[in-house]
Short mmCIF file of C-alpha atoms in Angstrom, two decimals:
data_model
loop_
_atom_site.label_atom_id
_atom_site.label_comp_id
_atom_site.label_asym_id
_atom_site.label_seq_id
_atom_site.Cartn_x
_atom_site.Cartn_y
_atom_site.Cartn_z
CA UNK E 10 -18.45 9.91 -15.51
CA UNK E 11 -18.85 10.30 -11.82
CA UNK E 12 -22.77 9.00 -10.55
CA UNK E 13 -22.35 11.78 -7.60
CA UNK E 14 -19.52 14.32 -7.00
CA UNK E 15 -19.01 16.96 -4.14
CA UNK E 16 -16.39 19.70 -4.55
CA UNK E 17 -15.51 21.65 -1.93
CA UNK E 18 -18.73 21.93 -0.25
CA UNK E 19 -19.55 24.35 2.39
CA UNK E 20 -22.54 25.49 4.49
CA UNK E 21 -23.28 26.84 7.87
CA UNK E 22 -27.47 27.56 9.34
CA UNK E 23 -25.57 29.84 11.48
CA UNK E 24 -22.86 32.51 10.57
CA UNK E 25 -19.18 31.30 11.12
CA UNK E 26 -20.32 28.24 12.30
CA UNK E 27 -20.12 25.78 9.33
CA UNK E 28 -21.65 22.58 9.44
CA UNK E 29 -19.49 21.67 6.33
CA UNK E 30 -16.62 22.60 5.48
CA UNK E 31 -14.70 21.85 2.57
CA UNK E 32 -16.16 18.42 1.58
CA UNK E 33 -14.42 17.21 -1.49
CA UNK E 34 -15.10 13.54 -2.77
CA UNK E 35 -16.96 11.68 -5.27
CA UNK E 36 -19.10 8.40 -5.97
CA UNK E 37 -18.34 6.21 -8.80
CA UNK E 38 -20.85 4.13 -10.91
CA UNK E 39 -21.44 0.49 -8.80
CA UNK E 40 -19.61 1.66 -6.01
CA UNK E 41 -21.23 1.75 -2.67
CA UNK E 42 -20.17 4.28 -0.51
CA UNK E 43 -21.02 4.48 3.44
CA UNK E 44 -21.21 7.95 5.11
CA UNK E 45 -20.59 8.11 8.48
CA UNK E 46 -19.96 10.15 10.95
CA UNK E 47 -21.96 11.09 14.64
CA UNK E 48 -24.82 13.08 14.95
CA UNK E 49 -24.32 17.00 14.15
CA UNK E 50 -21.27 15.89 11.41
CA UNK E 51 -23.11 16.90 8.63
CA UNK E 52 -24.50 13.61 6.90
CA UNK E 53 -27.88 14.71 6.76
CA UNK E 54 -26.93 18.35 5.28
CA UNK E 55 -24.50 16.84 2.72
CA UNK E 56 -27.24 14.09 1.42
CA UNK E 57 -29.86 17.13 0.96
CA UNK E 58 -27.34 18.97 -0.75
CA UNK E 59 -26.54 16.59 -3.19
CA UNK E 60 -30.55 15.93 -3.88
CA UNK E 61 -30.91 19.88 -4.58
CA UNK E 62 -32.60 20.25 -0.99
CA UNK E 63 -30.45 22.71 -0.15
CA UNK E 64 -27.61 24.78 -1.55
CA UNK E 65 -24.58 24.89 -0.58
CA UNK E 66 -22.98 28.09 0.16
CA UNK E 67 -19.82 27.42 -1.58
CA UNK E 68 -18.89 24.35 -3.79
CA UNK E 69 -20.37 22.35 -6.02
CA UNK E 70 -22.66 19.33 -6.42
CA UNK E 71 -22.66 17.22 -9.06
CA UNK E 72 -25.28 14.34 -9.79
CA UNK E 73 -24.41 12.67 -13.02
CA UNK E 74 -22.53 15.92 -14.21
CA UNK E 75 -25.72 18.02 -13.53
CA UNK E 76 -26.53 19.99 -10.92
CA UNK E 77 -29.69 19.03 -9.05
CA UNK E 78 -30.72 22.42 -8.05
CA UNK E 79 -30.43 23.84 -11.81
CA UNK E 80 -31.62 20.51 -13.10
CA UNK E 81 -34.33 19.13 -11.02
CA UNK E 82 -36.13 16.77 -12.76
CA UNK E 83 -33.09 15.35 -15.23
CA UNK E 84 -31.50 14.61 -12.02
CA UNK E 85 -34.44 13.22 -9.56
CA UNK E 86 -35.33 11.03 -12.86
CA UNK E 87 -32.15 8.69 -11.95
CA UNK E 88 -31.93 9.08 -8.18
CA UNK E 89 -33.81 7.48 -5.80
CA UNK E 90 -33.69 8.18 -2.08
CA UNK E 91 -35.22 7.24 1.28
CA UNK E 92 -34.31 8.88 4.43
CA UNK E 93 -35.15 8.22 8.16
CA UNK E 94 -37.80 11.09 8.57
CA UNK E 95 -39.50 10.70 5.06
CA UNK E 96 -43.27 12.10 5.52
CA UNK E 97 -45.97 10.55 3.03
CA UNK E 98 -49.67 11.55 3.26
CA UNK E 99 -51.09 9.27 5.97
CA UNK E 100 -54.37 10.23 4.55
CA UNK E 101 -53.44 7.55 0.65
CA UNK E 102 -52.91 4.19 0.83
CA UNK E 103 -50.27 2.60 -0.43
CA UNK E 104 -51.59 2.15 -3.83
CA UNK E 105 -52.76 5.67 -3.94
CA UNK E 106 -49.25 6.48 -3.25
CA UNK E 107 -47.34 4.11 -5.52
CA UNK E 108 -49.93 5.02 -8.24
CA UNK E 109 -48.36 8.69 -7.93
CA UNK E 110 -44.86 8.01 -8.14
CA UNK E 111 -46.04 5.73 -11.43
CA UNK E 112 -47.13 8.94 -12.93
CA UNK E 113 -44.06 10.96 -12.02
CA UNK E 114 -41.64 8.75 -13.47
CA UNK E 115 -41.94 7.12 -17.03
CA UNK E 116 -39.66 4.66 -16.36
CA UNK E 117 -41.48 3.06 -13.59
CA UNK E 118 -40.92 -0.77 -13.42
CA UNK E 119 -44.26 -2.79 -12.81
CA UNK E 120 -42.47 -6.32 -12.64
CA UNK E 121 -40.21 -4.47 -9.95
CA UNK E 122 -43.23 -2.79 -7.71
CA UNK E 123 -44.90 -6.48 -7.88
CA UNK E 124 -42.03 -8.05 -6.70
CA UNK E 125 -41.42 -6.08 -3.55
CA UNK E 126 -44.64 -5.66 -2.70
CA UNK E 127 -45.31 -9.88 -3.01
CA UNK E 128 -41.56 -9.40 -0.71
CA UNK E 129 -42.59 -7.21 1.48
CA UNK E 130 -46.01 -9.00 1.94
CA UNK E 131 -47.55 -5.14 1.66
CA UNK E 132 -51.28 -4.96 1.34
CA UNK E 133 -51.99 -2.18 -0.98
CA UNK E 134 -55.34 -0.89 0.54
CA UNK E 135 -53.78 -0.09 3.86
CA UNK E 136 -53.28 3.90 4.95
CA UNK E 137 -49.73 5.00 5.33
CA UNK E 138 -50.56 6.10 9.00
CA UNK E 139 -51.71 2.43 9.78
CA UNK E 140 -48.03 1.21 8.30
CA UNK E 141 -45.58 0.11 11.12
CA UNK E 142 -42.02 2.01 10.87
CA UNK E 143 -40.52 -0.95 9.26
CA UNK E 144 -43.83 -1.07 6.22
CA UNK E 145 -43.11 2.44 6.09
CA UNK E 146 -39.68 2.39 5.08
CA UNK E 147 -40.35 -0.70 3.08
CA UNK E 148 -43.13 1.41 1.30
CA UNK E 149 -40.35 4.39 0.77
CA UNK E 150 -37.27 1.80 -0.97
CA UNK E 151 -39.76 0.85 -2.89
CA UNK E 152 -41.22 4.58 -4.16
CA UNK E 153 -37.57 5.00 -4.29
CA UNK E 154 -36.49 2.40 -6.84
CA UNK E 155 -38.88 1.18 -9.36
CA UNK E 156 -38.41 3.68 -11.37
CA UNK E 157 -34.85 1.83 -11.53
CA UNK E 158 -32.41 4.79 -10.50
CA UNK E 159 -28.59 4.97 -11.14
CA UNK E 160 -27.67 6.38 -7.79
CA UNK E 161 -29.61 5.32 -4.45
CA UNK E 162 -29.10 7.86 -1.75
CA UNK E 163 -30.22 6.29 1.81
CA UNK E 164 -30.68 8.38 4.68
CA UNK E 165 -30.00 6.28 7.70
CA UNK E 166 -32.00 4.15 5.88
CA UNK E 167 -32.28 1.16 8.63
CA UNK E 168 -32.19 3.69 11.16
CA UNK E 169 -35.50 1.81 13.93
CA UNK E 170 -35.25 -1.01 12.38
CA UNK E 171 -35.25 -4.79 13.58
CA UNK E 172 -32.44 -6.43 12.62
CA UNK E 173 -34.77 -8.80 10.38
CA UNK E 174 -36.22 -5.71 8.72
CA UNK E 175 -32.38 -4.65 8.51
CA UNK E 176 -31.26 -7.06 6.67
CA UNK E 177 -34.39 -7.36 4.31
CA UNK E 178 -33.49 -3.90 3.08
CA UNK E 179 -30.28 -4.59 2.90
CA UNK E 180 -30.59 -7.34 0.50
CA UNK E 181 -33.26 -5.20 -1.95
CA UNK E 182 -30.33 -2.75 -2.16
CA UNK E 183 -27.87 -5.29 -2.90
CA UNK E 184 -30.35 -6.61 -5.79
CA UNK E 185 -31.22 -3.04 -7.03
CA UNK E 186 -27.18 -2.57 -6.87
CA UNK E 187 -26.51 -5.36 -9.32
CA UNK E 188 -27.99 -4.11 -12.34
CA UNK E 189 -25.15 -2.45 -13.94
CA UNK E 190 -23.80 0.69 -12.80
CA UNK E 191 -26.21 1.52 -9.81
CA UNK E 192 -24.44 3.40 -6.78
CA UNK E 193 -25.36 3.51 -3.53
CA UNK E 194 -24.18 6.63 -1.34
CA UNK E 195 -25.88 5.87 2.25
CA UNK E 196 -25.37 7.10 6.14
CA UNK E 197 -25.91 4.51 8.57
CA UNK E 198 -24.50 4.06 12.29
CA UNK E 199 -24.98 0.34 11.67
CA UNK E 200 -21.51 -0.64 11.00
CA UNK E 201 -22.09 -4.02 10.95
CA UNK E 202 -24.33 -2.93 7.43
CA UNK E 203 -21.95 -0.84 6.66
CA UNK E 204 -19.31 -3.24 6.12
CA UNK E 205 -21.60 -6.08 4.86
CA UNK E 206 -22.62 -4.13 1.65
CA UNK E 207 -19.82 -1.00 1.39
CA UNK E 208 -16.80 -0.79 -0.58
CA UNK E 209 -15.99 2.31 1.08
CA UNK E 210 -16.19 4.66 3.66
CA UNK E 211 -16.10 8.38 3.84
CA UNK E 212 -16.00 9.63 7.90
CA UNK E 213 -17.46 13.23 8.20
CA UNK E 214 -16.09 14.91 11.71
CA UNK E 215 -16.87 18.24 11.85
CA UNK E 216 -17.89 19.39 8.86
CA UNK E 217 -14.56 17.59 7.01
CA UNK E 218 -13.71 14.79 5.37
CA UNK E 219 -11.75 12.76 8.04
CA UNK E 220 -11.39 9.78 5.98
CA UNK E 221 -12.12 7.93 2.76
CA UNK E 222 -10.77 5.01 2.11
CA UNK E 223 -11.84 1.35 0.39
CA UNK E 224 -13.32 -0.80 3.67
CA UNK E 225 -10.64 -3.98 2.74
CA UNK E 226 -7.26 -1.03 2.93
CA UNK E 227 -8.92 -0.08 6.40
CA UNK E 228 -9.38 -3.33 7.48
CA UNK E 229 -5.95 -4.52 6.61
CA UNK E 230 -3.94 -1.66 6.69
CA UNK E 231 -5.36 0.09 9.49
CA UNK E 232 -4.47 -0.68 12.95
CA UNK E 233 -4.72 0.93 17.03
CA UNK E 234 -1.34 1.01 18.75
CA UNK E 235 -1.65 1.19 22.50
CA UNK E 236 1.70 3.19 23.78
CA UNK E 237 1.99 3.10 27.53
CA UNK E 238 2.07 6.81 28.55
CA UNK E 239 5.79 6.62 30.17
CA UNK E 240 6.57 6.54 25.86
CA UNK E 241 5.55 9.84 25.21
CA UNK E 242 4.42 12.66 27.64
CA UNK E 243 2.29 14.57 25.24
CA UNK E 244 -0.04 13.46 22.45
CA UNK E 245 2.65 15.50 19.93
CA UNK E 246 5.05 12.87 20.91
CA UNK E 247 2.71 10.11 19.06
CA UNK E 248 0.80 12.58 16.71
CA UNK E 249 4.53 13.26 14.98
CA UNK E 250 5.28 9.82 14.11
CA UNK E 251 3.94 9.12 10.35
CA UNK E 252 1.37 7.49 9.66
CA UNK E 253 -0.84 9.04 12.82
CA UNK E 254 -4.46 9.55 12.08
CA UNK E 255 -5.58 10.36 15.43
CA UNK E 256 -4.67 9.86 19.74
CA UNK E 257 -6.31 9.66 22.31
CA UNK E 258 -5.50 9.10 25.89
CA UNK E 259 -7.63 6.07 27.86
CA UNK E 260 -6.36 5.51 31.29
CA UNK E 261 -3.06 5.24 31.15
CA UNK E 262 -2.52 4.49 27.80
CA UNK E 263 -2.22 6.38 24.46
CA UNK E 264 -4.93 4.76 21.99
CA UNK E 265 -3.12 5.93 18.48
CA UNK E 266 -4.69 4.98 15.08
CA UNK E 267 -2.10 4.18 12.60
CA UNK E 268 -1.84 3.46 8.82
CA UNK E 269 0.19 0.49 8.29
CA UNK E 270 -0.77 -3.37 9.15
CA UNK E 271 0.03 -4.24 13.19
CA UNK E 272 3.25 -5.38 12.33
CA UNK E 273 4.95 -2.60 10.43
CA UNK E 274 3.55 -0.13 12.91
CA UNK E 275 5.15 -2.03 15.91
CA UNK E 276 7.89 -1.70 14.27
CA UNK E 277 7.78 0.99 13.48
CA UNK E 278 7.06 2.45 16.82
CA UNK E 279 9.61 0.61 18.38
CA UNK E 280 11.98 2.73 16.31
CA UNK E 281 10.86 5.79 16.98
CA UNK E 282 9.67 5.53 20.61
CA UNK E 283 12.81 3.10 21.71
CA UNK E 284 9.70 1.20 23.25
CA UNK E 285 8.90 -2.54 24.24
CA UNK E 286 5.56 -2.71 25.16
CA UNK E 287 3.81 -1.37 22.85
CA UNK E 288 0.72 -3.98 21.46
CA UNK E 289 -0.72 -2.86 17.77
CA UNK E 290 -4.25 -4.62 16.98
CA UNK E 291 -6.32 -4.05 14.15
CA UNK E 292 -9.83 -2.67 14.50
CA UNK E 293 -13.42 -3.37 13.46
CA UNK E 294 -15.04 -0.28 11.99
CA UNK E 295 -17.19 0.28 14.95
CA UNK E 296 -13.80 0.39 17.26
CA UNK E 297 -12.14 2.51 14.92
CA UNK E 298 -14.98 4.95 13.98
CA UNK E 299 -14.70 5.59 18.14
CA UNK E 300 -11.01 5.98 18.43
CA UNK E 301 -11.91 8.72 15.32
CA UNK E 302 -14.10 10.84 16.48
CA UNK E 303 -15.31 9.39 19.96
CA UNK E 304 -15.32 11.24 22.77
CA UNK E 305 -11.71 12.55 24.26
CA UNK E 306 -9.25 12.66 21.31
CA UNK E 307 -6.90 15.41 19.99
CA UNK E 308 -7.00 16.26 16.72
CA UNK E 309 -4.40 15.91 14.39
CA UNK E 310 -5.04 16.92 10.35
CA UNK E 311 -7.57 15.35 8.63
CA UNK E 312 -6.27 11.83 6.85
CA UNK J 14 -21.16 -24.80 -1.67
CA UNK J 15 -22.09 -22.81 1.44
CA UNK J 16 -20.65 -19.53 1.99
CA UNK J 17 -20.65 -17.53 5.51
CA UNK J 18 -19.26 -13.72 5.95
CA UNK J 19 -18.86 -12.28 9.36
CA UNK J 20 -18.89 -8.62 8.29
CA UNK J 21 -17.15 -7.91 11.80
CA UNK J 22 -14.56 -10.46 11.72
CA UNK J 23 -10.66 -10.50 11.33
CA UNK J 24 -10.54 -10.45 7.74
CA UNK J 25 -12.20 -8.45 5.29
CA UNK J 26 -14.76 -9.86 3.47
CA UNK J 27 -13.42 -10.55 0.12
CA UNK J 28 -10.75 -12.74 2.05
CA UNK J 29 -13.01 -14.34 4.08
CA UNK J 30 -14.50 -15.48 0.63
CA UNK J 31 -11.37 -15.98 -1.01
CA UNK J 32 -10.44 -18.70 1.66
CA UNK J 33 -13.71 -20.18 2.10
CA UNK J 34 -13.61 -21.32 -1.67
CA UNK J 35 -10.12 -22.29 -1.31
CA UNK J 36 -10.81 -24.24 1.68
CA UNK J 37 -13.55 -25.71 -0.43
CA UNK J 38 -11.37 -26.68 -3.48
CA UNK J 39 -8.51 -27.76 -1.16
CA UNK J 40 -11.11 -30.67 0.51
CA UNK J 41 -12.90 -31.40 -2.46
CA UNK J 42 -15.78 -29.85 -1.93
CA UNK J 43 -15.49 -28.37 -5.03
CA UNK J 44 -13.79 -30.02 -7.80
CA UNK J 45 -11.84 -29.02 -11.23
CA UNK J 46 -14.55 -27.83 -13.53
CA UNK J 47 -17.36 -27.25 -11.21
CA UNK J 48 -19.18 -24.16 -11.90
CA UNK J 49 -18.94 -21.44 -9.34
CA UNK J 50 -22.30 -19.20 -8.98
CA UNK J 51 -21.66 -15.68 -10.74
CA UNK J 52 -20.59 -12.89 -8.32
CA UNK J 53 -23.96 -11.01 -8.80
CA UNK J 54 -25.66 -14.09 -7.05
CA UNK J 55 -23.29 -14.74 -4.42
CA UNK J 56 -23.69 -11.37 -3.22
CA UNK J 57 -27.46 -11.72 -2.87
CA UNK J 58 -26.96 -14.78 -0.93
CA UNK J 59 -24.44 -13.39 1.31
CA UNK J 60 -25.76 -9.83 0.96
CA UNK J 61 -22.61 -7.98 0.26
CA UNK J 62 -21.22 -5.47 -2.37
CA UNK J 63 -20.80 -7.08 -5.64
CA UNK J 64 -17.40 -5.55 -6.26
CA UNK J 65 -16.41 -7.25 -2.95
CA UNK J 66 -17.46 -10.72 -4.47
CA UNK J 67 -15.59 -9.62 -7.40
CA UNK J 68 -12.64 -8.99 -5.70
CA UNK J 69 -12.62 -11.98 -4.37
CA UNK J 70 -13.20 -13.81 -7.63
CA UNK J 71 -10.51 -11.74 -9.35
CA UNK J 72 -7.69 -12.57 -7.05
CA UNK J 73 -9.06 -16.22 -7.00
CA UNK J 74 -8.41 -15.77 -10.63
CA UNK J 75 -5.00 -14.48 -10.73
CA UNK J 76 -4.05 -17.39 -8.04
CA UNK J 77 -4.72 -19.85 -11.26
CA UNK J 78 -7.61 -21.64 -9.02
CA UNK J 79 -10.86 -20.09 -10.90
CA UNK J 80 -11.14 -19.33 -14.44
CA UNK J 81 -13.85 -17.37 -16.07
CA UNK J 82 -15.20 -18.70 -19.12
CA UNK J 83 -16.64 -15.58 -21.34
CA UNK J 84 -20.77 -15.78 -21.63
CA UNK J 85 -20.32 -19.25 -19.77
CA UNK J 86 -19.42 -18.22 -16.05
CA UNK J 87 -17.02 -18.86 -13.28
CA UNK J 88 -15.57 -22.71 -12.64
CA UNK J 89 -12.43 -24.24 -10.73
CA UNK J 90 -9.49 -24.52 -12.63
CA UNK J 91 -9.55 -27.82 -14.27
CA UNK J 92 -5.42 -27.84 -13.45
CA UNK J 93 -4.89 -26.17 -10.25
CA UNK J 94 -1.97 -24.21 -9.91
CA UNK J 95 1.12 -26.72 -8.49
CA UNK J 96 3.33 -25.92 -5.83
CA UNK J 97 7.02 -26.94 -6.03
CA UNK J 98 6.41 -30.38 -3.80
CA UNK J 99 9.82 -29.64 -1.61
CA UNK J 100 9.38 -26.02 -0.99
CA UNK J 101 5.70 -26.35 0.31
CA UNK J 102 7.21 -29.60 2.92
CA UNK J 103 9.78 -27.01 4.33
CA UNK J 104 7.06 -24.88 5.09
CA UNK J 105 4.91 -27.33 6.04
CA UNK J 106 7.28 -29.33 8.50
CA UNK J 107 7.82 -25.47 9.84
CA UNK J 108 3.89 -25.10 10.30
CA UNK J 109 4.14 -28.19 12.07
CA UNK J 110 6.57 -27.61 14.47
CA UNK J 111 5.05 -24.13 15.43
CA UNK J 112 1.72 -25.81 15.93
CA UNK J 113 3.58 -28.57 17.96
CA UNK J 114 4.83 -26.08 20.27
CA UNK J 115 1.76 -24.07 20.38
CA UNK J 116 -0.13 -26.76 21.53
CA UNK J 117 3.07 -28.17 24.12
CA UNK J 118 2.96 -24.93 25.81
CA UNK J 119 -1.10 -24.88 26.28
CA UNK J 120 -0.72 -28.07 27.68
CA UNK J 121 -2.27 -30.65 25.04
CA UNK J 122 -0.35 -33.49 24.14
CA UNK J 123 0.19 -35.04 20.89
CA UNK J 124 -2.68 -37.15 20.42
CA UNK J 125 -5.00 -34.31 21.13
CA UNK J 126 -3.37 -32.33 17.99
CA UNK J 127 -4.12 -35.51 15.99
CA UNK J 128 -7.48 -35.21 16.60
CA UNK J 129 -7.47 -31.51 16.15
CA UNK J 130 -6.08 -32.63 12.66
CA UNK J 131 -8.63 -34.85 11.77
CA UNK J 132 -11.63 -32.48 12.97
CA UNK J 133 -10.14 -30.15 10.51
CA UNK J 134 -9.82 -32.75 7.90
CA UNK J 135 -13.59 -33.14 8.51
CA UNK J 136 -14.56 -29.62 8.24
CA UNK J 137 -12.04 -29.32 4.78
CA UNK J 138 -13.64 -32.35 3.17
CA UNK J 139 -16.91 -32.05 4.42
CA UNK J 140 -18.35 -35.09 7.00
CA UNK J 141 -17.55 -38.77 6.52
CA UNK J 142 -17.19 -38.66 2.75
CA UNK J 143 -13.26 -38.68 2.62
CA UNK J 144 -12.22 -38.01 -1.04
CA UNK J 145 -10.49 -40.76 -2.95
CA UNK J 146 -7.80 -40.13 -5.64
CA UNK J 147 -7.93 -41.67 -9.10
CA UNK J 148 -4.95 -43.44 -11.22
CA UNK J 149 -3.48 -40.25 -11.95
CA UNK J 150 -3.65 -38.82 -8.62
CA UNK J 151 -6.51 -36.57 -9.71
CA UNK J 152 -9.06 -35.94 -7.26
CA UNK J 153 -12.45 -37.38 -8.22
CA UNK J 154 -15.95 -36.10 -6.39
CA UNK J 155 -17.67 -39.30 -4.63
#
């Protein structure tokens, strides 16, 4: 069975203007899967969807084969989740706090809160409000899995964080991660994290999936081809040839993004275009997350 | 047997792994039999998915130069997969000559690319400690 699984999903705040449209994809036990996208894609409305925040207005969400709106509690039992703007009571201190979350969840995991707190070097009599952004976050993970979930949702989870406190989270996740069969679904514009710990990444643009694809197949089989402009007088002239996932015109050059390794899309160019100087390099994520959906671009169907 | 991913570099990470532990078996850094740490702990130490240490490991595996014992763990193939001696010299002499030419053309001459060889040797085999070969031509760890 799927940990998390999103058919279809639509919603809009305002009439006819949907902030997503038609997401379709799913998460599968130990798999962790980055969300990303820029602001106003829909990250943050998709992640409160699938935690029965919100409902979508068409589709359906799917948390362990449950929905989390109909089935609250069977669902938040074996979720955790932390997101950038999480509110706790300033007022408890961190004991108070941890002490409730005990109480909610049978399950809790005392060797587990010991441990992060002794890793975290947390005092448990300090007030939330007297926590610095990274203890407060740090505080959150660790409401957030010691009741041991089976699906960690992160909300830009790093998001005003040192790189030190970055990483430190990072590598909790990667611990919680390897007991068997934990996923991790999380939005982060980090991409650097995102392709230290993810196996794969789903791009929102729009409101739709633009891509979703296994980090190592975009890394190797994923490449920009830069076409001189004299090549093709319109985007349609590069959009056409297969493989195109997206153009965009820098200078004087067409900035394409291609499936296919550098090689085979030279070539492949070359054949179609009758062109010489055409140069194909492959891409870091952060490069090609811009050619996606950065700035100036035409869009051609999603991938 | 120290391990470094650059998350943003020219490889993906699971080959980045894959060739630092081939790197490491070709200099004798690590040697038939030695035990490899699981794929759950190398991915706390480097901090990366699991599955993309496993990846690594399985392909490793299917190359014939780690073996996983059941309920014992991962180690280097006690007989490492051979290479048909004259093939790998065409290739070789070919590598050779490309690198040759390489380095012609950026000006270096030939005793500079014999000490680019024997940096490299260094950083395969790790320092000073140059591995010796028993009787049989097996490696042996100093």
């Amino acid at each position: 069975m799927t940990s998390l699984e999103f058919t279809n999903i639509s919603r809009s705040y305002k009439k006819g203007l949907p902030v997503l449209d038609g997401v379709t994809f799913s998460v599968a036990p130990g798999e962790v899967v980055g969300l990303l996208g820029r602001n106003g894609a829909g990250k943050t409305t998709l992640i409160r969807i699938a935690m029965g925040m919100l409902f979508p207005h068409y589709g359906s969400v799917r948390v362990f084969g449950l929905s989390p709106t109909d089935d609250p509690v069977a669902v938040k039992k074996r979720v955790g989740y932390v997101s950038e703007d999480q509110v706790f009571p300033g007022r408890l201190t961190i004991a108070e706090l941890i002490d409730f979350h005990r109480y909610l969840f049978a399950q809790w995991n005392d060797v587990l809160e010991r441990q992060l707190l002794d890793r975290f070097g947390l005092h448990t009599g300090s007030k939330i409000k007297q926590l610095s952004k990274g203890e407060a976050r740090q505080v959150a993970l660790l409401c957030a899995v010691c009741h041991r979930p089976e699906l960690l949702i992160l909300d830009e989870p790093a998001g005003g964080l040192d790189p030190a406190a970055r990483r430190e989270f990072l590598e909790t996740s990667i611990q919680l991660l390897n007991r068997e069969g934990t996923a991790i679904l999380f939005s982060s514009h980090h991409m650097t994290d995102v392709e230290r710990i993810g196996g794969r990444v789903v791009l929102l643009d729009k409101g739709k999936v633009r891509l979703d694809r296994d980090l190592d197949v975009l890394r190797e089989e994923t490449c920009m081809a830069m076409v001189p402009r004299a090549w093709a007088s319109e985007p349609a002239g590069v959009e056409a040839i297969p493989g195109c996932l997206g153009v965009r015109l820098v200078l004087d050059e067409w900035h394409a993004v291609f499936n296919g390794t550098p090689e085979s899309v030279h070539r492949s160019l070359q054949q179609s275009l009758g062109a010489s100087n055409i140069r194909c390099v492959s891409l870091p994520l952060e490069e090609l997350f811009i050619e996606l959906v950065g700035g100036d671009r035409k869009e051609v169907g999603a991938a | 047997m120290d391990l470094f991913v650059n998350p943003s570099g020219e490889l993906s990470i699971y080959r980045q792994i894959m060739r630092q532990i081939t790197e490491a078996i070709a200099g004798g850094r690590l040697i038939a039999g030695e035990k490899l740490p699981s794929h759950r702990d190398l991915s706390e130490q480097l901090v990366v998915a699991p599955l993309t240490v496993k990846k690594a490991y399985d392909e490793l595996e299917a190359l014939g130069y780690i073996e996983t014992q059941r309920g014992r763990g991962t180690f280097v193939c006690a007989r490492l997969p051979r290479i048909d001696p004259d093939d790998q010299n065409d290739q070789l002499r070919e590598r050779a000559r490309q690198l040759l030419s390489q380095a012609y053309l950026a000006g270096l001459r030939l005793p500079d690319v014999e000490k680019m060889l024997k940096d490299a040797d260094r950083e395969l085999t790790g320092g000073a400690a140059a591995r010796k070969f028993n009787d049989n031509g097996e490696k042996v760890k100093q």
